[in-house]
Coordinates of C-alpha atoms (C1' of nucleotides) in Angstrom, one line a residue:
Chain A
M1 CA -60.4 -20.4 72.2
K2 CA -62.9 -20.9 69.5
I3 CA -65.2 -23.8 69.1
A4 CA -67.6 -24.3 66.2
T5 CA -70.4 -26.8 65.2
W6 CA -71.5 -27.6 61.7
N7 CA -73.9 -30.2 60.2
V8 CA -72.1 -30.6 56.9
N9 CA -74.5 -33.2 55.3
S10 CA -71.8 -35.5 54.0
I11 CA -68.2 -34.8 54.7
R12 CA -67.1 -36.3 51.4
T13 CA -69.4 -34.0 49.4
R14 CA -68.5 -31.0 51.5
L15 CA -64.8 -31.6 52.0
E16 CA -63.5 -28.7 50.1
Q17 CA -66.0 -26.3 51.6
V18 CA -65.1 -27.5 55.1
T19 CA -61.4 -27.3 54.7
N20 CA -61.7 -23.8 53.1
W21 CA -63.8 -22.6 55.9
L22 CA -61.4 -24.0 58.5
Q23 CA -58.5 -22.1 56.8
E24 CA -60.5 -18.9 56.9
N25 CA -61.9 -19.6 60.3
P26 CA -59.1 -21.4 62.2
V27 CA -61.2 -22.5 65.2
D28 CA -59.6 -24.7 67.8
V29 CA -62.3 -27.4 67.7
L30 CA -64.8 -28.0 64.9
C31 CA -67.7 -30.4 65.7
L32 CA -69.1 -32.0 62.6
Q33 CA -72.4 -33.8 62.2
E34 CA -73.9 -35.9 59.4
T35 CA -70.6 -37.0 58.1
K36 CA -72.3 -40.0 56.5
V37 CA -69.3 -42.2 56.1
V38 CA -67.7 -45.2 57.8
D39 CA -64.5 -44.4 59.7
E40 CA -62.2 -46.2 57.1
L41 CA -63.3 -43.8 54.4
F42 CA -63.4 -40.5 56.4
P43 CA -61.0 -38.0 54.7
I44 CA -58.6 -37.5 57.7
A45 CA -55.5 -36.5 55.6
P46 CA -56.9 -33.1 54.4
F47 CA -57.4 -32.0 58.0
E48 CA -54.0 -33.3 59.1
T49 CA -52.5 -31.2 56.3
L50 CA -54.1 -28.1 57.9
G51 CA -52.6 -29.1 61.2
Y52 CA -55.7 -30.7 62.8
Q53 CA -56.4 -34.0 64.3
A54 CA -59.6 -35.8 63.5
Y55 CA -61.6 -38.0 66.0
I56 CA -64.4 -39.7 64.3
S57 CA -67.5 -41.9 64.8
G58 CA -69.2 -42.7 61.6
Q59 CA -71.5 -45.3 59.8
K60 CA -72.6 -46.0 56.3
S61 CA -74.9 -43.4 54.7
Y62 CA -76.4 -41.9 57.8
N63 CA -75.5 -39.9 60.9
G64 CA -71.9 -39.8 61.9
V65 CA -70.0 -37.2 64.0
A66 CA -66.4 -36.0 64.2
L67 CA -64.2 -33.7 66.3
I68 CA -61.6 -31.8 64.4
S69 CA -59.1 -30.3 66.8
R70 CA -55.9 -28.3 66.5
Q71 CA -54.5 -29.6 69.8
P72 CA -54.7 -33.4 70.5
L73 CA -57.8 -34.2 72.6
T74 CA -57.7 -36.5 75.6
E75 CA -60.4 -38.8 77.0
V76 CA -62.1 -39.2 73.6
S77 CA -65.0 -41.5 73.6
Q78 CA -67.7 -42.4 71.1
G79 CA -71.4 -43.0 72.0
F80 CA -73.2 -43.2 75.3
A81 CA -71.9 -46.6 76.5
P82 CA -68.4 -45.6 77.6
I83 CA -69.9 -43.1 80.0
L84 CA -73.2 -44.6 80.9
G85 CA -72.5 -48.3 80.6
E86 CA -74.0 -50.8 78.2
N87 CA -77.2 -51.4 80.2
I88 CA -78.3 -47.8 80.1
A89 CA -77.0 -47.1 76.6
G90 CA -78.9 -50.1 75.2
N91 CA -79.1 -49.9 71.4
F92 CA -78.7 -46.2 71.2
D93 CA -75.1 -46.4 70.1
E94 CA -76.0 -48.3 66.9
Q95 CA -76.6 -44.8 65.4
K96 CA -73.4 -42.8 65.5
R97 CA -74.5 -39.5 67.1
V98 CA -72.2 -38.8 70.0
I99 CA -68.5 -38.1 70.5
T100 CA -66.6 -36.2 73.2
G101 CA -63.1 -35.2 74.1
V102 CA -61.2 -32.9 76.5
I103 CA -59.1 -29.9 75.6
G104 CA -57.5 -28.1 78.5
D105 CA -60.2 -27.6 81.2
I106 CA -63.1 -28.0 78.7
R107 CA -64.9 -31.1 77.7
V108 CA -66.4 -30.7 74.2
V109 CA -69.5 -32.9 73.5
N110 CA -70.6 -33.2 69.9
L111 CA -74.1 -34.4 69.3
Y112 CA -76.4 -35.2 66.4
V113 CA -79.8 -35.4 67.9
P114 CA -82.3 -37.6 66.0
N115 CA -84.5 -35.8 63.6
G116 CA -87.7 -37.6 64.5
S117 CA -89.2 -37.8 61.0
A118 CA -92.8 -37.1 61.7
V119 CA -94.8 -36.4 64.9
A120 CA -95.9 -39.5 66.6
S121 CA -93.8 -41.8 64.3
E122 CA -91.5 -44.4 65.7
K123 CA -88.6 -42.1 65.0
Y124 CA -90.2 -39.3 66.9
E125 CA -90.6 -41.6 69.9
Y126 CA -86.9 -42.6 69.4
K127 CA -85.9 -38.9 69.5
L128 CA -87.7 -38.3 72.8
K129 CA -86.2 -41.4 74.4
W130 CA -82.8 -40.4 73.0
L131 CA -83.0 -37.1 74.8
I132 CA -83.8 -38.8 78.1
V133 CA -80.6 -40.9 77.7
L134 CA -78.7 -37.7 76.7
R135 CA -79.7 -36.2 80.0
E136 CA -78.3 -39.1 81.9
Y137 CA -75.1 -38.9 79.8
L138 CA -74.5 -35.2 80.5
Q139 CA -75.4 -35.6 84.1
N140 CA -72.7 -38.2 84.4
L141 CA -70.2 -36.0 82.6
L142 CA -70.9 -33.1 84.9
G143 CA -69.7 -35.3 87.8
K144 CA -66.3 -35.8 86.1
T145 CA -63.3 -33.6 85.7
P146 CA -63.3 -31.2 83.9
S147 CA -66.8 -30.3 84.6
N148 CA -66.8 -27.3 82.1
L149 CA -69.0 -28.6 79.3
C150 CA -69.3 -27.2 75.8
I151 CA -72.1 -29.1 74.2
C152 CA -72.3 -28.5 70.5
G153 CA -74.5 -30.0 67.9
D154 CA -77.5 -30.3 65.6
F155 CA -80.3 -30.6 68.2
N156 CA -83.1 -30.7 65.7
V157 CA -85.2 -28.7 68.1
A158 CA -86.2 -25.0 67.9
L159 CA -86.8 -24.1 71.5
E160 CA -88.6 -20.8 71.0
D161 CA -90.9 -19.4 68.4
I162 CA -88.4 -16.7 67.6
D163 CA -86.1 -19.5 66.4
I164 CA -88.5 -20.3 63.6
H165 CA -89.2 -18.0 60.6
N166 CA -92.9 -18.9 60.7
P167 CA -93.9 -20.5 64.0
K168 CA -97.6 -20.9 62.8
G169 CA -98.6 -24.5 63.1
R170 CA -95.4 -25.4 64.8
E171 CA -97.2 -27.5 67.4
T172 CA -97.7 -30.2 64.8
K173 CA -94.4 -29.8 63.0
I174 CA -91.3 -31.8 63.7
M175 CA -88.5 -29.9 65.7
A176 CA -90.9 -27.6 67.5
T177 CA -93.6 -29.7 69.2
D178 CA -94.2 -29.2 72.9
L179 CA -92.9 -32.7 73.7
E180 CA -89.6 -32.1 71.9
R181 CA -89.2 -28.7 73.5
Q182 CA -89.9 -30.2 76.9
A183 CA -87.5 -33.0 76.4
L184 CA -84.7 -30.6 75.5
Q185 CA -85.6 -28.3 78.3
T186 CA -85.3 -31.1 80.7
V187 CA -81.8 -31.7 79.5
L188 CA -81.0 -28.0 79.8
E189 CA -82.3 -28.0 83.4
L190 CA -79.0 -29.6 84.3
G191 CA -77.8 -26.0 84.2
L192 CA -76.9 -25.4 80.6
I193 CA -76.9 -22.0 78.8
D194 CA -77.7 -21.3 75.2
V195 CA -74.6 -19.1 74.5
F196 CA -75.9 -17.7 71.3
R197 CA -78.7 -16.1 73.3
K198 CA -76.2 -14.5 75.7
F199 CA -75.4 -12.1 72.9
T200 CA -78.4 -12.0 70.6
S201 CA -82.0 -11.7 71.9
E202 CA -83.9 -11.0 68.7
G203 CA -85.3 -13.5 66.2
G204 CA -84.4 -13.9 62.6
H205 CA -81.2 -15.7 63.2
Y206 CA -81.2 -19.3 61.9
S207 CA -78.8 -22.1 61.4
W208 CA -80.8 -24.3 58.9
W209 CA -82.8 -23.5 55.8
D210 CA -84.7 -26.1 53.8
Y211 CA -83.3 -26.9 50.4
R212 CA -86.7 -27.5 49.0
T213 CA -88.5 -24.3 49.5
G214 CA -85.5 -22.1 48.6
G215 CA -85.7 -21.0 52.2
F216 CA -82.3 -19.4 52.4
K217 CA -83.1 -16.7 49.9
G218 CA -85.9 -15.4 52.0
N219 CA -84.2 -16.3 55.2
R220 CA -87.0 -18.7 56.0
G221 CA -85.0 -20.8 58.4
W222 CA -84.8 -22.4 61.8
R223 CA -82.3 -22.2 64.6
I224 CA -81.7 -25.8 65.5
D225 CA -77.9 -26.0 65.8
H226 CA -76.8 -24.9 69.3
I227 CA -73.9 -24.5 71.7
Y228 CA -74.8 -25.0 75.3
L229 CA -72.3 -24.2 78.1
T230 CA -72.1 -24.8 81.8
P231 CA -72.3 -21.5 83.8
G232 CA -68.6 -21.0 84.5
L233 CA -67.9 -21.5 80.8
S234 CA -70.7 -19.2 79.8
D235 CA -69.1 -16.4 81.9
R236 CA -65.9 -16.9 79.8
A237 CA -67.8 -16.6 76.4
T238 CA -67.1 -13.3 74.6
N239 CA -69.1 -13.9 71.5
S240 CA -71.3 -16.4 69.6
T241 CA -72.3 -16.1 65.9
I242 CA -73.8 -18.0 63.0
D243 CA -71.7 -17.8 59.8
T244 CA -74.1 -17.8 56.9
A245 CA -71.3 -17.5 54.3
P246 CA -71.0 -21.2 53.5
R247 CA -74.7 -21.5 53.0
K248 CA -74.4 -19.1 50.1
L249 CA -72.0 -21.3 48.2
T250 CA -72.9 -23.6 45.3
Q251 CA -73.9 -27.1 46.5
P252 CA -74.0 -26.1 50.2
S253 CA -74.9 -28.0 53.3
D254 CA -78.4 -27.0 54.4
H255 CA -76.9 -25.9 57.8
A256 CA -74.5 -23.1 58.7
P257 CA -71.7 -23.2 61.3
V258 CA -72.3 -21.8 64.8
I259 CA -69.2 -20.5 66.6
V260 CA -68.4 -19.6 70.2
T261 CA -65.4 -17.6 71.4
L262 CA -64.2 -18.3 74.9
E263 CA -61.6 -16.5 77.1
Chain B
dA1 C1' -99.7 -25.2 48.2
dT2 C1' -98.3 -31.2 52.4
dG3 C1' -95.2 -29.7 46.9
dG4 C1' -90.3 -28.5 46.6
dC5 C1' -84.3 -30.5 47.2
dC6 C1' -80.2 -33.1 48.4
dA7 C1' -77.1 -37.2 49.6
dA8 C1' -76.1 -42.2 49.7
dC9 C1' -76.7 -46.5 47.8
dC10 C1' -75.8 -50.5 43.7
dG11 C1' -80.1 -47.6 42.2
dT12 C1' -82.7 -46.3 37.1
dG13 C1' -86.0 -46.1 42.7
dT14 C1' -85.8 -46.0 47.9
dT15 C1' -84.7 -44.0 52.3
dG16 C1' -83.7 -40.3 55.3
dG17 C1' -83.1 -35.7 56.2
dA18 C1' -85.9 -31.6 58.7

DNA sequence: ATGGCCAACCGTGTTGGA
């Protein structure tokens, strides 16, 4: 079983690259973020042609997540509210950032964590609050069956300095402030394991490179796309990699896919 | 070096990304 996560920065712009990648890398489930399209306009047919089902939760212009699965998923739900209830979910489902579904004995959770814009901005506060709600959401899922969670997504947080090409000044930079790290760490304290780090301990491995600074050429990147597993599932993981090949293409997403292989 | 690039929108600039 292979599960992958990829922030594609618009599924319509990246459609050919994503379907090509899927043909070359026939994973069982592909989690997409930043699809940037309403559900009515999501290109489902090209995925069905490849033998995949698409489960989507999108909005106009921004955000948007999708689960592309070879086998039909069960218990698919979009947003926090179906799991947490309307009261706790509040307005957080206005932005389409959460979708989950079950395949076999694994629940896949696909997340697009808010970026946060700038430190101390309104969006930054939103990001920190969103991560508190996420903890509640995942805690709730842990109490359901199956309790094996594979949590994939663009987390917009680099937890360690080795996840950043140049950590100097990171305390004041979005994605690496102490508050963001603490907020994500609090989520992970539910008992979640960064599966990429099960296999790779050194730095220099990234999943996002800024378009603007030509960061990919010099491998000036950040590792902000993650796959977190519950312990039993982590024991079944035999590999986890970042595929930088699509980032080398013309007109690429600024993120690369991250993949986990499970027994 | 606080710039740079990219995508969506009904747009000839603005917003958001990270």
